[in-house]
XYZ file of C-alpha atoms in Angstrom:
658
model
C 134.097 91.705 61.333
C 133.644 90.061 57.967
C 132.775 86.387 57.810
C 136.226 85.491 56.546
C 137.696 87.437 59.456
C 135.515 85.629 61.963
C 136.474 82.269 60.513
C 140.149 83.213 60.609
C 139.913 84.334 64.231
C 137.948 81.234 65.171
C 140.530 78.905 63.683
C 143.279 80.992 65.262
C 141.858 80.760 68.781
C 141.153 84.494 69.102
C 137.420 84.746 68.372
C 135.929 85.930 71.677
C 132.394 86.795 70.540
C 131.648 83.571 68.730
C 128.030 83.595 69.879
C 127.346 86.451 67.461
C 128.291 84.266 64.488
C 127.717 80.659 65.478
C 124.406 79.234 66.607
C 120.998 80.372 65.386
C 120.139 84.031 64.750
C 117.074 85.766 63.302
C 117.795 86.936 59.784
C 116.119 88.182 56.635
C 117.416 86.712 53.406
C 115.947 86.800 49.916
C 113.108 88.937 51.318
C 112.071 86.223 53.753
C 112.313 86.184 57.551
C 113.902 83.205 59.145
C 116.956 81.998 61.042
C 120.573 81.598 60.005
C 122.325 78.550 61.504
C 126.067 77.997 61.775
C 127.986 75.174 63.466
C 131.533 73.838 63.585
C 131.775 70.139 62.702
C 135.180 69.457 61.133
C 134.849 65.678 60.759
C 131.202 65.559 59.624
C 130.128 64.130 56.298
C 126.823 66.044 56.453
C 124.911 68.335 58.835
C 121.260 69.364 58.788
C 118.820 71.126 61.107
C 115.986 68.946 62.358
C 113.006 69.235 64.687
C 109.282 68.753 64.840
C 108.972 71.609 62.337
C 110.291 69.298 59.608
C 109.438 65.907 61.076
C 113.061 65.298 62.139
C 113.845 64.655 58.473
C 117.624 64.880 58.028
C 117.199 65.661 54.339
C 114.741 68.549 54.805
C 117.130 71.357 55.886
C 120.722 70.496 55.001
C 123.506 72.947 55.785
C 126.252 73.893 53.349
C 129.879 73.230 54.118
C 132.592 75.892 54.028
C 135.757 74.241 55.260
C 135.014 72.959 58.780
C 131.945 75.169 59.260
C 128.390 74.389 58.167
C 125.695 77.012 57.687
C 122.289 77.633 56.174
C 119.122 79.721 56.279
C 115.682 78.355 57.141
C 112.714 80.689 56.562
C 109.472 80.841 58.486
C 110.552 79.508 61.880
C 109.165 81.070 65.051
C 110.966 81.811 68.279
C 111.012 78.946 70.797
C 111.069 76.378 67.968
C 112.997 73.315 69.155
C 115.827 72.054 66.982
C 118.941 69.927 66.864
C 121.753 69.370 64.434
C 121.711 65.988 62.723
C 125.434 65.350 62.319
C 126.522 62.500 60.089
C 129.942 61.373 61.247
C 132.772 59.853 59.224
C 131.440 56.454 60.278
C 128.085 57.172 58.609
C 126.238 57.317 61.940
C 123.835 60.200 62.516
C 124.114 61.941 65.893
C 121.502 64.402 67.092
C 123.216 67.293 68.834
C 122.048 70.376 70.705
C 123.495 73.642 69.438
C 126.853 74.314 71.185
C 126.133 78.055 70.901
C 122.397 77.786 71.566
C 120.851 80.465 73.794
C 117.906 78.448 75.097
C 117.004 74.780 75.568
C 114.136 72.495 76.308
C 113.632 71.582 79.951
C 115.076 68.272 81.002
C 114.526 65.445 80.262
C 114.046 66.934 76.770
C 117.380 67.969 75.259
C 116.843 70.031 72.116
C 117.893 73.657 71.654
C 115.245 76.364 71.189
C 115.332 79.401 68.928
C 115.645 82.562 71.017
C 116.645 86.162 70.338
C 118.565 87.592 73.317
C 119.100 91.105 71.969
C 115.921 92.844 73.167
C 116.242 92.982 76.959
C 116.311 96.528 78.394
C 118.843 96.781 81.219
C 118.348 99.254 84.057
C 121.516 98.619 86.091
C 123.699 101.399 84.719
C 124.030 103.205 88.054
C 125.078 100.006 89.822
C 127.742 99.202 87.231
C 129.103 102.741 87.350
C 129.297 102.657 91.141
C 130.976 99.270 91.093
C 133.668 100.612 88.787
C 134.547 103.286 91.336
C 135.211 100.723 94.104
C 137.883 98.168 93.148
C 137.558 94.849 94.944
C 141.083 95.017 96.363
C 140.179 97.780 98.828
C 136.456 97.133 99.185
C 134.314 94.732 101.200
C 133.353 91.515 99.422
C 131.088 89.147 101.343
C 129.631 86.442 99.095
C 126.555 84.321 99.748
C 126.903 81.121 97.700
C 123.589 79.788 96.419
C 122.194 76.782 94.622
C 119.063 78.241 93.055
C 117.201 74.944 92.970
C 117.494 74.240 96.689
C 117.625 77.634 98.400
C 113.843 77.822 98.565
C 111.092 75.839 96.851
C 107.371 76.212 96.302
C 104.828 74.616 98.619
C 104.517 71.614 96.311
C 108.300 71.145 96.108
C 108.754 72.749 92.694
C 111.301 75.311 91.554
C 110.761 79.032 91.806
C 111.271 80.930 88.562
C 114.196 83.332 88.072
C 112.087 86.436 88.746
C 110.566 85.135 91.965
C 113.949 83.931 93.186
C 115.427 87.330 92.337
C 112.850 89.216 94.397
C 113.163 86.962 97.436
C 116.908 86.343 97.274
C 117.833 89.993 96.693
C 115.747 91.149 99.650
C 117.131 88.384 101.876
C 120.779 88.875 100.930
C 120.599 92.652 101.177
C 118.930 92.466 104.588
C 121.633 90.088 105.823
C 124.435 92.406 104.726
C 125.996 90.331 101.954
C 126.985 92.280 98.841
C 127.394 89.443 96.329
C 125.864 86.110 95.446
C 127.707 83.279 93.784
C 125.509 80.859 91.870
C 126.346 77.227 91.374
C 126.331 76.787 87.588
C 123.191 77.936 85.815
C 124.531 76.855 82.434
C 122.210 74.157 81.123
C 122.940 70.703 82.522
C 121.003 67.463 82.058
C 121.322 65.979 85.554
C 120.102 67.787 88.670
C 122.521 65.811 90.821
C 125.522 67.324 89.026
C 124.517 70.731 90.516
C 125.413 72.193 87.103
C 129.049 71.124 87.016
C 128.500 68.798 84.045
C 126.864 71.074 81.527
C 125.781 70.949 77.905
C 124.830 74.580 77.319
C 127.752 76.975 77.578
C 125.615 79.848 76.259
C 122.249 78.874 77.736
C 120.957 79.515 81.264
C 119.059 76.461 82.421
C 115.327 76.596 81.619
C 114.538 74.944 84.983
C 113.768 78.430 86.258
C 112.663 80.257 83.119
C 113.845 81.870 79.904
C 117.093 83.681 79.076
C 115.258 86.993 79.475
C 114.080 85.873 82.907
C 117.677 85.271 83.940
C 118.652 88.690 82.602
C 115.875 90.104 84.788
C 117.325 88.178 87.739
C 120.738 89.796 87.269
C 119.264 93.236 86.644
C 117.153 93.019 89.801
C 120.073 91.845 91.924
C 122.105 94.785 90.640
C 119.377 97.275 91.456
C 119.472 95.859 94.985
C 123.227 96.455 95.161
C 124.153 92.775 94.860
C 126.898 91.526 92.545
C 126.304 88.242 90.706
C 129.112 85.720 90.295
C 128.683 82.538 88.243
C 130.447 79.247 88.704
C 131.791 78.479 85.227
C 133.224 75.121 84.163
C 135.882 75.077 81.417
C 137.674 72.053 82.899
C 135.439 69.279 81.580
C 132.052 68.445 80.084
C 129.595 65.586 80.374
C 129.277 62.717 77.935
C 125.530 62.993 77.331
C 124.819 62.172 73.717
C 123.210 65.528 72.851
C 126.198 67.516 74.138
C 129.739 68.270 72.991
C 130.848 64.655 73.420
C 132.397 63.430 70.116
C 130.279 66.075 68.479
C 130.798 65.087 64.858
C 131.639 61.436 65.338
C 135.220 62.098 66.408
C 137.054 63.983 69.119
C 136.166 67.584 68.445
C 135.956 69.574 71.696
C 137.891 67.000 73.732
C 141.481 65.815 73.506
C 142.110 62.991 71.065
C 144.905 61.567 73.243
C 143.224 58.944 75.502
C 145.681 59.846 78.276
C 144.427 63.448 78.294
C 140.767 63.392 77.290
C 139.049 61.685 80.264
C 138.443 62.601 83.872
C 137.661 59.070 84.938
C 136.699 60.065 88.468
C 134.054 62.459 87.171
C 133.013 60.477 84.100
C 133.650 63.491 81.884
C 135.681 64.633 78.897
C 138.452 67.245 79.052
C 138.474 70.228 76.725
C 141.365 70.298 74.235
C 143.075 73.566 75.196
C 145.578 73.120 72.393
C 142.895 73.321 69.720
C 142.303 76.946 68.678
C 138.627 76.415 67.862
C 137.998 75.060 71.371
C 139.820 78.029 72.867
C 137.626 80.378 70.816
C 134.535 78.533 72.041
C 135.485 78.829 75.719
C 136.699 82.433 75.508
C 133.448 83.341 73.796
C 131.423 81.626 76.518
C 133.194 83.571 79.268
C 132.799 86.903 77.489
C 129.176 86.076 76.664
C 128.115 85.913 80.316
C 129.981 89.093 81.171
C 128.746 91.084 78.212
C 125.265 89.772 77.462
C 124.145 88.973 81.015
C 126.099 91.670 82.911
C 127.615 89.028 85.186
C 130.080 90.580 87.641
C 132.456 87.659 87.969
C 133.268 84.075 87.082
C 134.475 81.534 89.591
C 136.444 79.144 87.389
C 135.881 75.614 88.618
C 138.502 72.879 89.028
C 141.512 74.887 87.853
C 143.948 72.362 89.355
C 142.552 69.648 87.093
C 143.367 71.865 84.122
C 146.897 72.727 85.186
C 148.222 69.227 85.848
C 148.377 66.497 83.241
C 148.649 63.894 86.014
C 145.622 65.186 87.929
C 143.797 62.143 89.359
C 145.888 59.877 87.106
C 148.335 57.170 88.067
C 151.821 56.749 86.615
C 151.598 55.607 83.030
C 148.095 57.056 82.626
C 149.143 60.543 81.557
C 151.148 62.101 78.750
C 153.985 64.486 79.741
C 154.291 67.883 78.100
C 156.933 68.675 75.497
C 159.428 69.365 78.275
C 158.718 66.085 80.006
C 156.786 67.755 82.835
C 153.316 67.344 84.280
C 152.161 70.920 83.660
C 149.521 71.364 80.969
C 151.183 74.160 79.007
C 148.162 74.569 76.734
C 145.816 75.025 79.702
C 148.168 77.584 81.252
C 148.092 79.679 78.115
C 144.327 79.270 77.843
C 143.806 80.546 81.403
C 145.960 83.567 80.692
C 143.973 84.267 77.523
C 140.749 83.774 79.455
C 141.658 86.414 81.999
C 142.900 88.854 79.373
C 139.582 88.419 77.564
C 137.550 88.887 80.734
C 139.333 92.070 81.826
C 139.082 93.475 78.317
C 135.322 92.902 78.461
C 134.991 94.341 81.991
C 137.973 95.912 83.793
C 136.119 95.477 87.105
C 135.326 91.795 86.665
C 135.993 89.271 89.435
C 137.941 86.344 88.007
C 138.157 83.790 90.797
C 140.166 80.571 90.612
C 139.155 77.448 92.483
C 142.703 76.116 92.579
C 143.504 73.589 95.282
C 147.299 73.295 95.008
C 150.259 75.574 95.636
C 150.555 76.628 91.986
C 152.374 79.977 92.144
C 151.175 83.393 90.980
C 147.580 82.432 90.291
C 146.448 86.006 91.022
C 149.333 87.761 89.340
C 149.318 89.177 85.776
C 150.408 86.995 82.857
C 153.131 89.566 82.150
C 154.609 88.697 85.562
C 154.404 84.968 84.928
C 151.014 84.588 86.601
C 147.721 83.113 85.453
C 145.955 86.486 85.550
C 143.106 85.884 88.009
C 142.460 88.603 90.557
C 141.120 86.314 93.307
C 141.678 82.718 94.400
C 139.792 80.472 96.799
C 141.950 79.655 99.828
C 141.350 75.917 99.864
C 144.114 75.275 102.396
C 142.494 77.589 104.923
C 139.116 75.970 104.299
C 140.451 72.455 104.865
C 142.384 73.468 107.990
C 139.372 75.209 109.494
C 136.955 72.365 108.806
C 139.409 69.939 110.409
C 139.854 72.191 113.441
C 136.163 72.905 114.006
C 135.343 69.193 114.236
C 137.871 68.604 117.023
C 136.932 68.283 120.670
C 138.088 71.570 122.259
C 140.559 69.721 124.478
C 142.422 68.367 121.449
C 142.430 71.702 119.627
C 145.533 72.703 121.595
C 147.484 70.135 119.566
C 146.229 71.524 116.258
C 146.575 75.259 116.870
C 148.384 75.669 113.561
C 145.091 74.948 111.812
C 143.966 78.467 112.722
C 147.341 80.230 112.385
C 149.221 78.564 109.518
C 147.225 80.436 106.889
C 149.053 83.624 107.853
C 152.283 82.055 106.622
C 151.010 82.463 103.060
C 148.025 84.814 103.429
C 149.468 87.471 101.105
C 151.052 85.209 98.490
C 147.781 85.473 96.522
C 144.613 87.566 96.628
C 142.473 85.132 98.578
C 138.790 84.496 99.111
C 138.084 82.541 102.301
C 135.418 79.998 101.306
C 133.150 77.772 103.302
C 131.576 76.307 100.198
C 128.936 73.793 99.198
C 131.606 71.090 98.949
C 132.084 71.232 102.726
C 128.451 70.534 103.631
C 127.623 67.541 101.454
C 128.602 63.886 100.899
C 128.436 62.966 104.591
C 130.521 65.959 105.696
C 127.573 67.394 107.618
C 126.427 70.976 107.905
C 128.712 73.715 109.211
C 126.825 73.781 112.512
C 126.935 69.993 112.649
C 130.727 70.021 112.506
C 130.919 71.794 115.860
C 131.282 69.786 119.091
C 128.836 69.876 121.964
C 125.096 70.392 122.202
C 123.155 72.619 119.825
C 123.508 75.691 122.034
C 127.286 75.363 122.029
C 127.309 74.561 118.329
C 125.516 77.828 117.600
C 127.890 79.641 119.960
C 130.831 78.066 118.090
C 129.296 79.050 114.760
C 129.178 82.686 115.859
C 132.772 82.626 117.079
C 134.042 81.001 113.914
C 132.180 83.498 111.727
C 133.819 86.329 113.661
C 137.183 84.759 112.877
C 136.242 84.422 109.195
C 135.251 88.090 108.959
C 138.412 89.229 110.731
C 140.921 87.076 108.846
C 142.554 88.786 105.824
C 140.836 87.928 102.564
C 137.425 88.311 100.975
C 134.603 86.121 102.299
C 132.286 83.387 101.009
C 129.693 81.333 102.889
C 127.367 78.728 101.400
C 123.699 79.152 102.202
C 122.342 77.703 105.432
C 124.564 78.495 108.424
C 122.774 81.808 108.945
C 119.654 79.925 110.097
C 121.576 77.304 112.058
C 121.012 74.676 109.360
C 121.408 71.317 111.037
C 120.918 68.917 108.134
C 123.536 68.412 105.470
C 122.767 70.265 102.238
C 120.269 68.400 100.036
C 120.210 69.666 96.465
C 116.828 67.978 95.973
C 115.132 69.854 98.798
C 115.421 73.305 100.336
C 116.977 74.924 103.379
C 115.370 74.091 106.720
C 113.392 77.323 106.871
C 111.141 75.835 109.558
C 114.047 76.328 111.969
C 113.176 80.012 112.091
C 110.155 79.055 114.173
C 112.686 78.567 116.987
C 114.088 81.496 118.963
C 117.752 80.306 118.852
C 117.626 80.180 115.069
C 116.064 83.616 114.782
C 118.843 84.866 117.054
C 121.416 83.186 114.813
C 119.953 84.966 111.796
C 120.092 88.228 113.749
C 123.744 87.551 114.503
C 124.645 87.076 110.847
C 122.764 90.239 109.939
C 124.614 92.253 112.572
C 128.021 90.671 111.888
C 127.804 91.287 108.154
C 126.738 94.887 108.638
C 129.565 95.385 111.116
C 131.972 93.998 108.500
C 130.614 96.344 105.837
C 131.056 99.378 108.107
C 134.574 98.466 109.313
C 137.257 99.335 106.734
C 139.856 97.782 109.034
C 138.422 94.390 108.004
C 138.661 94.809 104.227
C 140.591 97.871 103.089
C 143.994 96.131 103.256
C 143.217 92.458 102.712
C 146.235 91.493 100.632
C 149.144 93.133 102.461
C 150.869 92.784 105.840
C 150.105 96.470 106.489
C 146.554 95.425 107.292
C 147.372 92.725 109.842
C 149.436 92.279 112.999
C 149.603 89.270 115.288
C 149.216 90.029 118.989
C 148.701 86.493 120.334
C 149.369 83.792 117.747
C 150.639 81.061 120.071
C 148.134 80.517 122.873
C 147.338 76.945 121.956
C 146.590 75.991 125.596
C 143.592 78.306 125.657
C 142.624 77.987 121.978
C 142.764 81.778 121.603
C 144.093 84.026 118.842
C 144.315 87.817 118.999
C 145.366 90.151 116.206
C 144.911 93.628 114.816
C 143.372 94.630 111.508
C 144.200 98.085 110.129
C 142.795 100.369 107.471
C 144.582 102.825 105.184
C 144.444 105.562 107.830
C 146.222 103.365 110.347
C 143.189 102.848 112.570
C 143.222 99.436 114.211
C 140.607 96.954 115.297
C 141.546 94.395 117.935
C 140.103 90.952 117.139
C 140.114 88.250 119.826
C 138.609 84.829 119.142
C 138.266 82.012 121.661
C 137.797 78.484 120.319
C 137.464 76.949 123.805
C 134.387 76.510 126.054
C 136.048 78.613 128.772
C 135.296 82.256 129.304
C 138.257 84.455 130.161
C 138.529 87.326 132.615
C 141.587 89.564 132.638
C 143.111 88.088 129.500
C 146.154 90.321 129.040
C 147.176 91.307 125.528
C 149.941 93.624 124.383
C 148.559 96.496 122.293
C 149.572 99.797 120.660
C 149.706 102.893 122.859
C 146.069 103.929 122.688
C 144.250 105.510 125.600
C 141.590 102.822 125.632
C 139.927 100.087 123.610
C 136.143 100.082 123.260
C 134.206 96.953 122.382
C 132.252 97.424 119.168
C 131.029 93.880 118.469
C 130.596 90.753 120.579
C 129.351 87.363 119.376
C 128.076 86.590 122.888
C 125.520 89.401 122.949
C 122.179 88.326 124.486
C 120.295 89.257 121.313
C 122.319 86.584 119.499
C 121.569 83.941 122.129
C 124.756 84.541 124.105
C 125.404 85.091 127.783
C 126.545 88.693 127.470
C 130.146 88.026 128.530
C 132.172 90.919 127.238
C 133.674 94.318 127.775
C 130.763 96.557 128.601
C 132.973 99.475 129.588
C 135.953 100.861 127.608
C 139.102 98.914 128.477
C 141.965 101.181 129.621
C 145.402 100.697 128.114
C 147.955 100.110 130.851
C 151.681 100.616 130.793
C 152.210 96.938 131.525
C 154.418 95.076 129.103
C 153.043 92.000 127.389
C 153.721 90.087 124.187
C 156.693 92.253 123.332
C 154.748 95.497 123.623
C 155.089 98.245 126.200
C 151.344 98.620 126.720
C 148.557 96.107 127.237
C 144.895 95.618 128.073
C 142.956 93.022 130.026
C 140.003 91.575 128.144
C 136.943 89.535 128.743
C 136.585 86.921 126.000
C 133.421 84.775 125.837
C 133.380 80.986 125.401
C 133.488 79.877 121.756
C 133.218 83.564 120.937
C 134.870 86.612 119.521
C 135.138 90.251 120.515
C 136.159 93.266 118.452
C 137.518 96.410 120.105
C 138.533 99.675 118.472
C 141.504 101.633 119.730
C 140.852 105.238 120.719
C 143.202 108.140 121.412
C 146.822 107.986 122.532
C 148.173 107.128 125.938
C 148.913 110.445 127.709
C 152.592 111.227 128.104
C 151.971 111.835 131.802
C 150.924 108.240 132.257
C 154.048 107.005 130.526
C 156.160 109.118 132.877
C 154.827 107.559 136.095
C 157.520 105.707 137.957
C 155.591 102.645 139.166
C 154.121 102.031 135.746
C 157.573 102.232 134.216
C 158.967 99.803 136.786
C 156.026 97.454 136.180
C 156.699 97.462 132.489
C 160.371 96.824 133.048
C 159.597 93.937 135.350
C 156.955 92.225 133.225
C 158.137 92.897 129.672
C 159.295 89.644 128.101
C 158.892 87.664 124.893
C 155.336 86.580 124.133
C 156.247 82.899 124.223
C 157.300 83.221 127.865
C 154.237 85.127 129.006
C 151.953 82.123 129.439
C 150.276 82.667 132.825
C 149.926 86.426 132.432
C 148.592 86.004 128.925
C 146.002 83.370 129.734
C 144.258 85.317 132.459
C 141.642 83.625 134.570
C 139.179 80.973 133.413
C 135.640 81.357 134.722
């Protein structure tokens, strides 16, 4: 594309590879090697490039203006040279800004950009990317391990591991545990560790806390060679107000809204991107495409989508400006999100575009052509909130909140959901996942196993933040590391063994993931047993094979728990959270369970199960009930006598408590 074409696209909001033009790039001009700089600063009176290389002299390397864009060539600079733009605003004040399109930065607390050529890395993940393209996410397993790189594991002296060391250890760990994707809290450069990356300054720069851009490319490449997809948390909703960042970049509102009722997220202390400004749209679209194309990232989890969609988000009456129709919807943000997803799928048809959207906004995971936002996955925040509320309840009181574990099926297929237990649920005094459970530590670990069985069985893709797999007791601390010392204890090693086995069972069971977004893949058997805190349902694959999933959220163990089932010959237990190797008591169905012609829950046939306390069992149906059995008189009379609506089958359904 010619320069004039790039400028036209940029100002029109359709430049999606802006990093190739803006920023600093190695160049040879007038027979001299150097770097070509280009930056957008529409309100600036002057712009120059400064650094130690020229004594921070704002007159030493001035850029030339062409409309709203400033550019220039500086010969003789070496890679890794630190630089900033000295931007003289309309008020005459000089502001020293990092490069918005910079590829590399100094390590905090230093804030300058660094010259870096990202074109030379040799990727070796072609086979992984080809294989991924042959297995669309909609009918494939997706089990995500969410990670904060700075606090997953640290060195003996408390320092950070580098990208390459983290890659080796994390890939081996995640692969062994049976996860097939990692989601990274933002690695885009951010000044403050405590923001976890959600208030960033470098939309094209991986943080140097853990190494160079090439090191992060190596991280992704290594994860791919281990069969692990890499998803990035990406933040187009807001940006921090640090002086070196995008904040009032040229002395006026440039990347943020000018309207004071739209430009601030007061609760976060941040500025809001101006989605109605074409140049800002080009900047954000280019950032998204950059990570997908230049770093081979497999997906973007778009943070805080609700804050983008609603003009009144976290604002009181009188503090927000309605749209042109008088409504609270941010029409500009809606169109931006649609353009974002079109751009992403054009760059990679197999990309995972995941919305963190916490409201009931419709059609988030439907195409723009159908009136949707165009994502292909959405975090199920309602399910997450319901489950965290339910898990903290004393088991006795759970009977009054049974809808917490069943209501999600009222809307489970309205979107393509990911079921998240994310970092937000184990911080800010919310406690760890294990710590939410009632009872002593043994029962908390038992409850953790039962809940995880429910998570794996529930329709939707899966996400779990790091820590529960080792029985993490302490709340997540971003300034430390996971409590790896817990693995010195047998119960914690057994918990890790459980997660390894459960995840591998999930991977090998198409009933649990092949039809995640359609009622064909799910059937309630027992949705209403609130008195016993039990749910039972079937999951099915494309061939019609079913897996019976029974989860008990009470401390009681059940013998002879009768459940209506399809007319199989028998059900055989294939996974049990109470297995002794996981630290359980071994309460389960050691022998195949025969299907009887005894009516229950509106079905002609049923089985009697053993269900462990705070646990889950999975049984696979086998064969068909012989016609001879169905013809037996007593069995037929028994069915006729006992068949009745599920709601009326209380005593027979509950079985016997042990």
